[in-house]
Coordinates of C-alpha atoms and ligand atoms in Angstrom, one line a residue:
X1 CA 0.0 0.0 0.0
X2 CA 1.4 3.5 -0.8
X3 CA 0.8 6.4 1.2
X4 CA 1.3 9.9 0.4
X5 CA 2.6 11.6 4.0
X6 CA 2.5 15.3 4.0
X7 CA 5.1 16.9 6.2
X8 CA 6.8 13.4 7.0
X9 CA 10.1 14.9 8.0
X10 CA 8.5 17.0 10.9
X11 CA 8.0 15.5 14.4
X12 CA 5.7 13.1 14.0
X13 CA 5.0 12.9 10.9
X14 CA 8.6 11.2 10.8
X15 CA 8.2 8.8 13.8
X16 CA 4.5 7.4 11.9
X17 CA 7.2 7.2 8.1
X18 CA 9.3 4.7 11.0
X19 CA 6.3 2.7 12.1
X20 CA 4.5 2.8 8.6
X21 CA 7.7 1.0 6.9
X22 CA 8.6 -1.1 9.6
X23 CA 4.5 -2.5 8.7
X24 CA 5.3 -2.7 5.4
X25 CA 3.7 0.1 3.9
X26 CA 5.4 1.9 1.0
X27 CA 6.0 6.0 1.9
X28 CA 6.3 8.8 -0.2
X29 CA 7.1 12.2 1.7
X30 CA 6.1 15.9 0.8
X31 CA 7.8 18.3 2.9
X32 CA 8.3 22.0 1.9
X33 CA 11.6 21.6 5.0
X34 CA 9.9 25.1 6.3
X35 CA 10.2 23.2 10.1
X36 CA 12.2 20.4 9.4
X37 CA 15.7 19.0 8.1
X38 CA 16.5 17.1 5.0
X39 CA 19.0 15.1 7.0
X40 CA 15.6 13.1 9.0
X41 CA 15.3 11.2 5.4
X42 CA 18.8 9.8 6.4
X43 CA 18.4 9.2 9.9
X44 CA 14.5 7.3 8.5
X45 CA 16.9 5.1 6.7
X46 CA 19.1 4.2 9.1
X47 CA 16.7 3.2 11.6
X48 CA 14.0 1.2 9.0
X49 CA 16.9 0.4 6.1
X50 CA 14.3 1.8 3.8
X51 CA 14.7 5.8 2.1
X52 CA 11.1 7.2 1.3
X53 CA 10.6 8.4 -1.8
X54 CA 10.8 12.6 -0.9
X55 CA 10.1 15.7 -2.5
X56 CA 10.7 18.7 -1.9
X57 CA 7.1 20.9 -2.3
X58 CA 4.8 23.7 -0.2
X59 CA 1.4 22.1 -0.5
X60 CA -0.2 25.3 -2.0
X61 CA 1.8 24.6 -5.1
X62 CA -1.5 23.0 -6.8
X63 CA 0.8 22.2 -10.3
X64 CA 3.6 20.6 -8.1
X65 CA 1.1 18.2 -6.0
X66 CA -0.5 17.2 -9.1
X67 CA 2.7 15.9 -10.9
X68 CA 3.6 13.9 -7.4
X69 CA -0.4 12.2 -7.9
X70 CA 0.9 11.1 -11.0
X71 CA 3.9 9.8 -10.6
X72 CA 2.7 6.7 -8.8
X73 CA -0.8 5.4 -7.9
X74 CA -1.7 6.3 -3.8
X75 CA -3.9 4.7 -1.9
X76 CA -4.2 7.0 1.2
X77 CA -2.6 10.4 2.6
X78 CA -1.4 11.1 6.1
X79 CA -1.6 15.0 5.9
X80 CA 0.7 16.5 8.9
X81 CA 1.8 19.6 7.2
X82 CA 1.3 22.7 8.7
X83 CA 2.3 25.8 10.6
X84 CA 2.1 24.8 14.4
X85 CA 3.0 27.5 17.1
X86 CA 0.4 28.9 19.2
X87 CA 2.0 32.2 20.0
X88 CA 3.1 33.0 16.4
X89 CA -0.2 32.1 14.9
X90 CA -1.4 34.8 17.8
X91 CA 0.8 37.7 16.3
X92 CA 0.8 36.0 12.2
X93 CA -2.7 34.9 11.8
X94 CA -3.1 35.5 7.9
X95 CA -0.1 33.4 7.7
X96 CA -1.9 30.5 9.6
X97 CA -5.1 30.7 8.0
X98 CA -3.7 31.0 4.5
X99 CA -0.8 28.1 5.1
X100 CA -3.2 25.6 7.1
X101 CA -6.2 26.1 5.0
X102 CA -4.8 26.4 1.6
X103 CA -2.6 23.7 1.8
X104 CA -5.2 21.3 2.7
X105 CA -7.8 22.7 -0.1
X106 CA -4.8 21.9 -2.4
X107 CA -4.3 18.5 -1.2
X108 CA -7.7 17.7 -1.2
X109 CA -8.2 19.1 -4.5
X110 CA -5.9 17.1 -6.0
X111 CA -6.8 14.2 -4.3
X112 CA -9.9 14.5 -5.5
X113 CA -8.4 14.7 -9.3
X114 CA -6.7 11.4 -8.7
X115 CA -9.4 9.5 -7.0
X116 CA -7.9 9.5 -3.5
X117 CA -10.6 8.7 -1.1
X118 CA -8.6 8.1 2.3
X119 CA -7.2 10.8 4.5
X120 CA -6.1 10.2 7.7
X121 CA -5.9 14.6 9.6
X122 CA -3.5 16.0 12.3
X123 CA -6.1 17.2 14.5
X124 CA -5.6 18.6 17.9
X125 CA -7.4 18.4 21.4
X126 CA -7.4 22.0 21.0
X127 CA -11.1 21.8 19.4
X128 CA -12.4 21.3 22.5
X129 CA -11.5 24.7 23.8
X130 CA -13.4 24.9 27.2
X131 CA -15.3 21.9 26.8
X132 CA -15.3 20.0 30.4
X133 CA -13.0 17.1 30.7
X134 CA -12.1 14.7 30.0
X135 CA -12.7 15.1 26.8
X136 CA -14.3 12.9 24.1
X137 CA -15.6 12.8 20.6
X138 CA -19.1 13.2 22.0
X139 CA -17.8 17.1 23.5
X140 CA -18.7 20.2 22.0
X141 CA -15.8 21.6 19.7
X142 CA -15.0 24.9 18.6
X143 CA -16.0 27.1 21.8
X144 CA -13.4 28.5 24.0
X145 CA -10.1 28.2 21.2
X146 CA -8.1 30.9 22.3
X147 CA -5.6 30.9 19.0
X148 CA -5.8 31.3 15.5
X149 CA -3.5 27.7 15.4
X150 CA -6.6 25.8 17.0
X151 CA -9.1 28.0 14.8
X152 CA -7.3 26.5 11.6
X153 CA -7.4 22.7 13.4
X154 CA -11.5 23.1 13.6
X155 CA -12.1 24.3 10.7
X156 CA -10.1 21.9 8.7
X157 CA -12.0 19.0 10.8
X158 CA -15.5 20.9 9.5
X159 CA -14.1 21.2 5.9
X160 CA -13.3 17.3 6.2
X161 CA -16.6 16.9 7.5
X162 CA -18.6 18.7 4.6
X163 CA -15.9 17.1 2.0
X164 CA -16.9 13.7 3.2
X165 CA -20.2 14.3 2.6
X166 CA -20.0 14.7 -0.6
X167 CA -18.5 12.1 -1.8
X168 CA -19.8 8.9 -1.3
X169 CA -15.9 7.1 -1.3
X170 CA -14.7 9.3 1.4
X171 CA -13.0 7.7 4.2
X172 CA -11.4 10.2 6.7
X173 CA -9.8 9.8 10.1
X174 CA -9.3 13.1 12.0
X175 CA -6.3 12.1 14.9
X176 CA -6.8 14.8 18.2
X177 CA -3.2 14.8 19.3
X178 CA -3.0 15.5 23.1
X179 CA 0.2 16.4 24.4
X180 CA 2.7 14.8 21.8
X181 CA 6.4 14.1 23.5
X182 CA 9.2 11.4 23.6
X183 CA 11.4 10.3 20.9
X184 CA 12.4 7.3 18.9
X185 CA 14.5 5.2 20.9
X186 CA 16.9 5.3 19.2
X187 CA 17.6 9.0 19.6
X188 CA 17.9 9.2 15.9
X189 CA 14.9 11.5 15.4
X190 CA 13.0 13.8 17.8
X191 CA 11.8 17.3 17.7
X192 CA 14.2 20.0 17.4
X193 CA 12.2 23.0 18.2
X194 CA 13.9 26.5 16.4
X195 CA 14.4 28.9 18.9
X196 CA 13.5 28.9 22.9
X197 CA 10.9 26.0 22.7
X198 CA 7.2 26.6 23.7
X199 CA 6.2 23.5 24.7
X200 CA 7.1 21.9 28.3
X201 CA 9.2 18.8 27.7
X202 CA 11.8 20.1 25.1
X203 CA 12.3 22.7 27.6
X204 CA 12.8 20.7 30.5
X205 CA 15.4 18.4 28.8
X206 CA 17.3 21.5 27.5
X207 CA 17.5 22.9 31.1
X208 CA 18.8 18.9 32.0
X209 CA 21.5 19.3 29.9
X210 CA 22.6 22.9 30.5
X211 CA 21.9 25.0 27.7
X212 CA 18.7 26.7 29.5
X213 CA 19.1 28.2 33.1
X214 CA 16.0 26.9 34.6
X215 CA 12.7 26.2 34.0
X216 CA 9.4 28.8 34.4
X217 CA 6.7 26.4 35.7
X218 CA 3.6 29.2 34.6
X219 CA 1.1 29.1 37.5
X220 CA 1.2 27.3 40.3
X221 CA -2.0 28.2 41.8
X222 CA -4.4 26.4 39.4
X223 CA -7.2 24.2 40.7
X224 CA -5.5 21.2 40.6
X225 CA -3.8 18.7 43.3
X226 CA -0.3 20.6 43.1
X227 CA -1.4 24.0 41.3
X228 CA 0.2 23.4 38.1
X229 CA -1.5 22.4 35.0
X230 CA -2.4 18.8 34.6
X231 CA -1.6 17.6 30.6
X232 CA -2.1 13.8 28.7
X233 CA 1.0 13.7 27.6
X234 CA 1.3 10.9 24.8
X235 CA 4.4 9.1 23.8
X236 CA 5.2 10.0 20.2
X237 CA 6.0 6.5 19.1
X238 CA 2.7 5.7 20.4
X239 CA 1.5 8.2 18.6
X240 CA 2.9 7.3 15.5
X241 CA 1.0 3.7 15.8
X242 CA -2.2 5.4 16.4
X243 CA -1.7 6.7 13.0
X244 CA -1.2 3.1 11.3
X245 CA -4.3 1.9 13.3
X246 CA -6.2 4.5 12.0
X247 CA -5.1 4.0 8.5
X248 CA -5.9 0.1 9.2
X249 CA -9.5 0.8 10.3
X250 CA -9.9 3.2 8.2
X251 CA -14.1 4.3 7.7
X252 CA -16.3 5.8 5.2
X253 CA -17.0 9.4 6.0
X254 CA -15.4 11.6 8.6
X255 CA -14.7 9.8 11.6
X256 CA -12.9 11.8 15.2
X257 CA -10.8 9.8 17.2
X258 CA -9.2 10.8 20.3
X259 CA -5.7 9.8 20.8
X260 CA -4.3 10.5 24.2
X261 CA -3.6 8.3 27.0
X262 CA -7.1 9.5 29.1
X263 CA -4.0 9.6 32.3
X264 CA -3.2 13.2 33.4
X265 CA -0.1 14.3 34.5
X266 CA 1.2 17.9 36.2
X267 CA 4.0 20.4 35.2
X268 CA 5.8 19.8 38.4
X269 CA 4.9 15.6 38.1
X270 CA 6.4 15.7 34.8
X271 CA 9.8 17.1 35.7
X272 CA 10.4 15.0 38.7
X273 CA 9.3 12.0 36.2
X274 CA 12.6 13.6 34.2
X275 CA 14.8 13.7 37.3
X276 CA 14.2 10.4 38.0
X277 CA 14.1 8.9 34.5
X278 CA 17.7 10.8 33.9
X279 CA 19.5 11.6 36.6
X280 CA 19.7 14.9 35.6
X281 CA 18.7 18.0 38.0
X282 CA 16.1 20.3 36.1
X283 CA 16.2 23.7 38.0
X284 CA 13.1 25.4 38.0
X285 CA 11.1 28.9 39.1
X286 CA 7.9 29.6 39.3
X287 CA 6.8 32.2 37.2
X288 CA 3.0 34.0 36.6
X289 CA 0.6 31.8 34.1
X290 CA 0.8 32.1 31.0
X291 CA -2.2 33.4 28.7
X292 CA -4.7 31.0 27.0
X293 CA -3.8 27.6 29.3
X294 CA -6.6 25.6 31.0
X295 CA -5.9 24.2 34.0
X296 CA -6.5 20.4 33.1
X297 CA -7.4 18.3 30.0
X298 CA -6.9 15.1 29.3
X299 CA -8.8 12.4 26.6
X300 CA -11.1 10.0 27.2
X301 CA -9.3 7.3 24.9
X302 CA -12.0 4.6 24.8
X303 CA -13.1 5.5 20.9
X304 CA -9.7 4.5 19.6
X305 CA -9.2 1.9 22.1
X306 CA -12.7 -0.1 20.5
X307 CA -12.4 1.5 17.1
X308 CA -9.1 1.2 15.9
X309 CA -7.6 -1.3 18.8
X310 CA -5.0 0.9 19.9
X311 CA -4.4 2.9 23.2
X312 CA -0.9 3.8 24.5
X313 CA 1.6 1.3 26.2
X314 CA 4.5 4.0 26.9
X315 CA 5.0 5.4 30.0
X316 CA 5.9 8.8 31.4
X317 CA 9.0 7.4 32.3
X318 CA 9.6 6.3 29.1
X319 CA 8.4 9.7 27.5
X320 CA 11.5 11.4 29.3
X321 CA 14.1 8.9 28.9
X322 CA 13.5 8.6 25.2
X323 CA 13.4 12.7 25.0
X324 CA 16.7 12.6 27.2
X325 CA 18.2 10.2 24.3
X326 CA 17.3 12.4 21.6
X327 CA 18.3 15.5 23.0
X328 CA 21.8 14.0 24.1
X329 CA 22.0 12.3 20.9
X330 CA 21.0 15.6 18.5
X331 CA 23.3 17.3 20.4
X332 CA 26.4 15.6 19.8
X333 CA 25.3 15.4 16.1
X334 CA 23.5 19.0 15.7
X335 CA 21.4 18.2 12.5
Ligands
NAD401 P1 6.4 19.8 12.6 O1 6.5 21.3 12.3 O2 7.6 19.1 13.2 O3 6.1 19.1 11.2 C1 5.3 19.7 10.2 C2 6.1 19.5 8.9 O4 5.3 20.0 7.8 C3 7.5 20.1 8.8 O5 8.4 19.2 8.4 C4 7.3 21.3 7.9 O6 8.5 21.5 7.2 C5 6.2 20.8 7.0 N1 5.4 21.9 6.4 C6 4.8 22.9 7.0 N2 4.1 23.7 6.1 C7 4.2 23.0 4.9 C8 3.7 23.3 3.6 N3 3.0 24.4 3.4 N4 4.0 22.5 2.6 C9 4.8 21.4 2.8 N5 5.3 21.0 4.0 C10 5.0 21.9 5.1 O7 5.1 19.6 13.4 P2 4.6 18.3 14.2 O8 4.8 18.5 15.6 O9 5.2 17.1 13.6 O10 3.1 18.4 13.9 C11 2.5 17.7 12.8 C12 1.1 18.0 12.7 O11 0.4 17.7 13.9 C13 0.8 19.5 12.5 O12 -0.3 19.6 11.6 C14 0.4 20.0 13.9 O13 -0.4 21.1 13.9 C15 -0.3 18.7 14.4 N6 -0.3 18.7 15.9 C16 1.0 18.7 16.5 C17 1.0 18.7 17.9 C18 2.3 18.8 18.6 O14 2.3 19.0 19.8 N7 3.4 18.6 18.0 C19 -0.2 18.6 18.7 C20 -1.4 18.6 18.0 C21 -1.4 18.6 16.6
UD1_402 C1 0.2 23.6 23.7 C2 -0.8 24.4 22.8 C3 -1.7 23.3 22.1 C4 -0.8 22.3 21.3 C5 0.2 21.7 22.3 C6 1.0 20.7 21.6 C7 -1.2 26.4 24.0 C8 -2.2 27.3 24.7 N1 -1.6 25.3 23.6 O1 -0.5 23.0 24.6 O2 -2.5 24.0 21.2 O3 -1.6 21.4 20.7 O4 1.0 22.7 22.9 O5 2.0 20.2 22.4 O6 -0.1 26.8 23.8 N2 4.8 25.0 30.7 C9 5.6 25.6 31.7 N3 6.7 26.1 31.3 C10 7.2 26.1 30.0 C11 6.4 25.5 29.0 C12 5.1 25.0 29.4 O7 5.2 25.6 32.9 O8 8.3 26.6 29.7 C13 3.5 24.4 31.1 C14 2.3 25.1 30.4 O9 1.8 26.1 31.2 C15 1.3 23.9 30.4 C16 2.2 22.7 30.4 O10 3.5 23.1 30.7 O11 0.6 23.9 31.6 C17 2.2 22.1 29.0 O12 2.6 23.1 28.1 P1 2.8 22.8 26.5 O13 3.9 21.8 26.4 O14 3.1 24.2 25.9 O15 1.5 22.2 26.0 P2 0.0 22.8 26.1 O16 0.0 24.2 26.7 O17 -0.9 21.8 26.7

C-alpha cells in the first residue's frame, strides 16, 4: 500500500514514516523543509533500512502536487503539514489561516483529481477549547479556542466533514493529538524546536542538559492537586502507531478519534518523572501563568481503544528517557 505523507520529515510525521515502513507500507514524503531537516530522510533510513521516496514541495503549489499524484498510484494520505506554534499564529494569523487552510484545499483538490478517497488529519485536542474534561468525541468543539493555530485545526475538521459528505468514497480519520512528546528510541529523530521551545518537555530536557538556566513552571496556583496544569502527555511513538491503526481501520465518512492516554499528568509531576528517569537536576522557578492555558485536559481514549484497537503502552517514564536520548544524541550530532 502507498501512502502519500505530508510533512513526514516533521516531528511526528517522521516517527509514523518509521512505524508505517517497519509495517510494510510503502511511503512517499512531501515536505516543503519550512520546520524540518533534510537530514531526517537519512536518519529514517538508518533506523528502517528503507529511504522514502521525498520531495521537496509547499502544498499550496497546486501544479507541483498534481505531478507527485501522477507519478505513482496512492492509496491514502497522512496530511501532517502545517504551521504549528500557538503564539506565532497569535501575532501571524493570515499566515496561519492561508498556510493551514490552503494547503489542505490543495491537497484535497488534487486528491480528488486522482481518485484518492482516504485521509487520515493531524487534529488537535485544542477543538475542544473549554469543553469539560475529560474530553471525548461526543464534546462540544469549537468554543473557547483561544488561538488562530486551534481555529485552523476546527475548521479543517468541519471542511473534512462537509468534504466527506459529498463524496460517497470518502474515508477520513481526523487524529486529536493531546500532548505529543518522547522520541524514537533510538535517539535518531526527535523534535528539534527552532528557537526557545514553547512546549514543556523540550524545555525541561534543554534545562537537564545545561543550555537553559532553569525552567518557568507558569502558575502554580491552578485548581488542581499541586497547582500546576495537569496535561495527557502521549508518547510520540505511540502516537505514531495510532496513525497506522487508523489507517488500518480506516471508515467511510469523517470519523474523530481521540488519541491521548485519558491519564493526566502535572507540570511539576512531569519534571520529577525527568529527574528520575535521567538523573539529571532540572532547576526550576515559578513564574505567573501564562495566557490562553486551562488548567486540566486530558482524553477519554475509549473510541480508539474499541475503534481502531489501539491505546498507548508508553510510560511517562519512558516519554523522558526517550526525550533525554534524543536531546543528548542531537546534540552531539546537531542536524
Ligand atoms: P512539525 O513542524 O515538526 O512538522 C510539520 C512538517 O510540515 C514540517 O516538516 C514542515 O517543514 C512541513 N510543512 C509545513 N508547512 C508546509 C507546507 N505548506 N508544505 C509542505 N510542508 C510543510 O510539526 P509536528 O509537531 O510534527 O506536527 C505535525 C502536525 O500535527 C501539524 O499539523 C500539527 O499542527 C499537528 N499537531 C501537533 C501537535 C504537537 O504538539 N506537535 C499537537 C497537535 C497537533
Ligand atoms: C500547547 C498548545 C496546544 C498544542 C500543544 C502541543 C497552548 C495554549 N496550547 O499545549 O494547542 O496542541 O501545545 O504540544 O499553547 N509550561 C511551563 N513552562 C514552559 C512550558 C510549558 O510551565 O516553559 C506548562 C504550560 O503552562 C502547560 C504545560 O506546561 O501547563 C504544557 O505546556 P505545553 O507543552 O506548551 O502544552 P499545552 O499548553 O498543553
Amino acid at each position: 500500500m502507498h501512502i502519500l505523507v505530508t510533512g513526514g520529515l516533521g516531528y511526528i510525521g517522521s516517527h509514523t514514516v518509521v512505524a508505517l515502513i517497519e509495517k510494510g507500507y510503502t511511503i512517499t514524503i512531501v515536505d516543503n523543509l519550512s520546520n524540518s531537516s533534510l537530514s531526517v530522510l537519512d536518519r529514517i533510513a538508518r533506523i528502517t533500512g528503507t529511504k522514502p521516496a521525498f520531495y521537496q514541495l509547499d502544498l499550496q503549489d497546486a501544479a507541483g502536487l498534481d505531478d507527485i499524484f501522477s507519478i505513482a498510484p496512492v492509496d491514502a494520505v497522512i496530511h501532517f503539514a502545517g504551521l504549528k506554534a500557538v503564539g506565532e499564529s497569535i501575532q501571524r494569523p493570515l499566515t496561519y489561516y492561508r498556510v493551514n487552510i490552503d494547503s489542505t484545499l490543495t491537497l484535497l483538490e488534487a486528491m480528488r483529481a486522482h481518485d484518492v478517497h482516504k485521509l487520515v488529519f493531524s487534529s488537535s485536542a485544542t477543538v475542544y477549547g473549554s469543553a469539560p474534561i475529560p474530553y471525548s468525541e461526543e464534546s462540544l468543539v469549537g468554543q473557547g479556542i483561544t488561538n488562530p493555530y486551534g481555529q485552523t485545526k476546527y475548521m479543517i475538521e468541519q471542511i473534512l466533514r462537509d468534504v466527506a459528505q459529498s463524496d460517497p468514497d470518502a474515508e477520513f480519520s481526523l487524529l486529536r493529538y493531546f500532548n505529543p512528546v518522547g522520541a524514537h528510541p533510538s535517539g535518531l529523530i526527535g523534535e528539534d524546536p527552532k528557537g526557545t521551545p514553547n512546549n514543556l518537555m523540550p524545555f525541561v530536557a534543554q534545562v537537564a542538559s545545561g543550555q537553559r538556566e532553569k525552567l518557568s513552571i507558569f502558575g502554580d496556583s491552578y485548581p488542581t492537586p499541586d497547582g500546576t496544569c495537569i496535561r495527557d502527555y502521549i508518547h510520540v511513538m505511540d502516537l505514531a502507531e495510532g496513525h497506522v491503526a487508523a489507517l488500518e481501520h480506516i471508515r467511510p465518512g469523517a470519523t474523530a478519534y481521540n488519541l491521548g492516554s485519558g491519564i493526566g499528568t502535572s507540570v511539576l509531576e512531569l519534571v520529577h518523572a525527568f529527574i528520575d528517569a535521567t538523573g539529571k537536576d532540572v532547576a526550576y522557578e515559578i513564574a505567573p501563568p501564562r495566557a490562553g492555558d486551562l488548567p486540566e485536559f486530558y482524553a477519554n481514549p475509549d473510541l480508539a481503544a474499541s475503534e481502531l484497537g489501539w491505546s498507548t503502552t508508553r510510560s511517562v517514564e519512558d516519554m523522558c528517557r526517550d526525550t533525554w536520548a534524543w536531546q543528548t544524541n542531537s546534540a552531539k550530532t546537531r542536524l
